Amino acid sequence: MSDNSVEGLTARYGERWRWLAVATVVLGTMATVLSATVVNVALHDIMMEFGIRQGQVHWLATGFIAAMTTTMLASAWLLDRFGVRLTLGVAMAVFTVISLLGGFAESPEQLIAARIGQGAMAGLMQPMGMYLVFRIFPADRRGQAMGIYGMGVILAPALGPVLGGFLVDQFNWRYVMFAPAPVTLLGVWMAWRFLPLPRARPEPYPFDLPGLLLLGATIALTLDTMTRMQAWPGQEPRIVVQWGLALGLLLVFVFRERTAKHPLVNLVLLRQPVFLFATLGAMALGLALFGSTYLIPLFVQTTLGFSATEAGLLMLPAGVVLGIVFPLSGRLADKRSARSLVLFGIGVFALSAVLFALTGQYAGFGWLVLWAVLGRIGIGFMLPALSTGALNPLPKEQLGAGSSTINFARQLGGALGVNVVALTIEFGEHQGSVPTAAAFEAAWWLVAVFVALAAVPVWKMRV
């Protein structure tokens, strides 16, 4: 049997084993983040095949996001109990099986269940990368490693619409479900070969299952209520009741976490000012990333008449620029103030959103590409610096909880951001049933304001 201790891996591969380990988690991250966005271009075909309406098909996206956001916080316990090698390998194997089953779904219920299962596994896999980087790299190289790892987090949403459009046009929607399987299957092999066994594990402690169920119910009910608000007339009583229930569940969850001996969310971390402010910044980053990824294709298809493939191609240059920016910003995160880098990223992204709002339908393809590139440059400076600023001060035993919390905050910001953006468009100006450019302008202003407000807690990070 191969020796997968740190010493054994170093003896076999030299210092490059750390980069092979990062490549392993990047594969899993790209597959899962890609799955979160690639299905969007297939929704129309799925609705036609199964004869379902928007009120049901939205759960293919919402169910994935809700499951992923919830299970992210379970990763800390799994890491402590089983270590990164076993946890990530099993999660990728299960994700592979679920993806294949989803591709063969014979009913919308089976497909939705598969998407929820994919999301649950994706939530377990995403925090693993950040955790691994902070465990195997010294402090002065973590920013560079996070820059490489972050490419998987950010590039996948840009590539998702292009890949999805190609698969749907050339084959059919089922290949959107099949697509991640070969990647995660390769990831299982790489995890077994390149990921280290833990040097030591903490004393076993019980998993906070009640906390996970309460959090999952709160997120699912919140997202469903926000979705229902898009068709407000006639649903007012139900929406009010659901908001009340969601608030009640949230309060019960917070009480549970404050009193549990081994809580799902370590609220003590949020008492550390730097970590708290970085968590708020991560929520803003999620809103910026997922909100803009949702807005740009929808805007150019609805207002400018672009095809799905053209809308996806619009995002490609931004993805290429991110591939250049991430390693550079990661290196800077090792040498410069995290606060200054994040503030710079916030400023650049806010400028991008304002330019989209001001020029809108009057901008040509080239200008739209430039505005998208500016936005991705801003995001590229935010992610590595937020991660290093939040996690570098933490002791090693808190890295699992810290990384899962930061990832959870980013994903929650994305889930809420997409719904808030969708609501803004829905309540904006329409011609017939189609939103006008003014509706998208309001959404872009909203994104710009939310991201700019994040500068307040980030300014207080002082790292």
mmCIF file of N, CA and C in Angstrom, residues 145 162 193 334 371:
data_model
loop_
_atom_site.group_PDB
_atom_site.id
_atom_site.type_symbol
_atom_site.label_atom_id
_atom_site.label_comp_id
_atom_site.label_asym_id
_atom_site.label_seq_id
_atom_site.Cartn_x
_atom_site.Cartn_y
_atom_site.Cartn_z
ATOM 1 N N ALA A 145 -1.120 29.707 -3.693
ATOM 2 C CA ALA A 145 -1.882 28.471 -3.861
ATOM 3 C C ALA A 145 -3.380 28.752 -3.967
ATOM 4 N N VAL A 162 -21.243 28.247 -21.829
ATOM 5 C CA VAL A 162 -20.710 27.858 -23.132
ATOM 6 C C VAL A 162 -20.787 26.351 -23.305
ATOM 7 N N ARG A 193 -4.436 8.999 -4.749
ATOM 8 C CA ARG A 193 -2.998 8.954 -5.054
ATOM 9 C C ARG A 193 -2.215 10.120 -4.458
ATOM 10 N N ASP A 334 0.079 37.237 -0.472
ATOM 11 C CA ASP A 334 1.127 36.793 0.450
ATOM 12 C C ASP A 334 1.983 37.948 0.942
ATOM 13 N N TRP A 371 -16.588 45.379 -20.014
ATOM 14 C CA TRP A 371 -17.209 45.561 -18.691
ATOM 15 C C TRP A 371 -17.175 44.245 -17.906
#
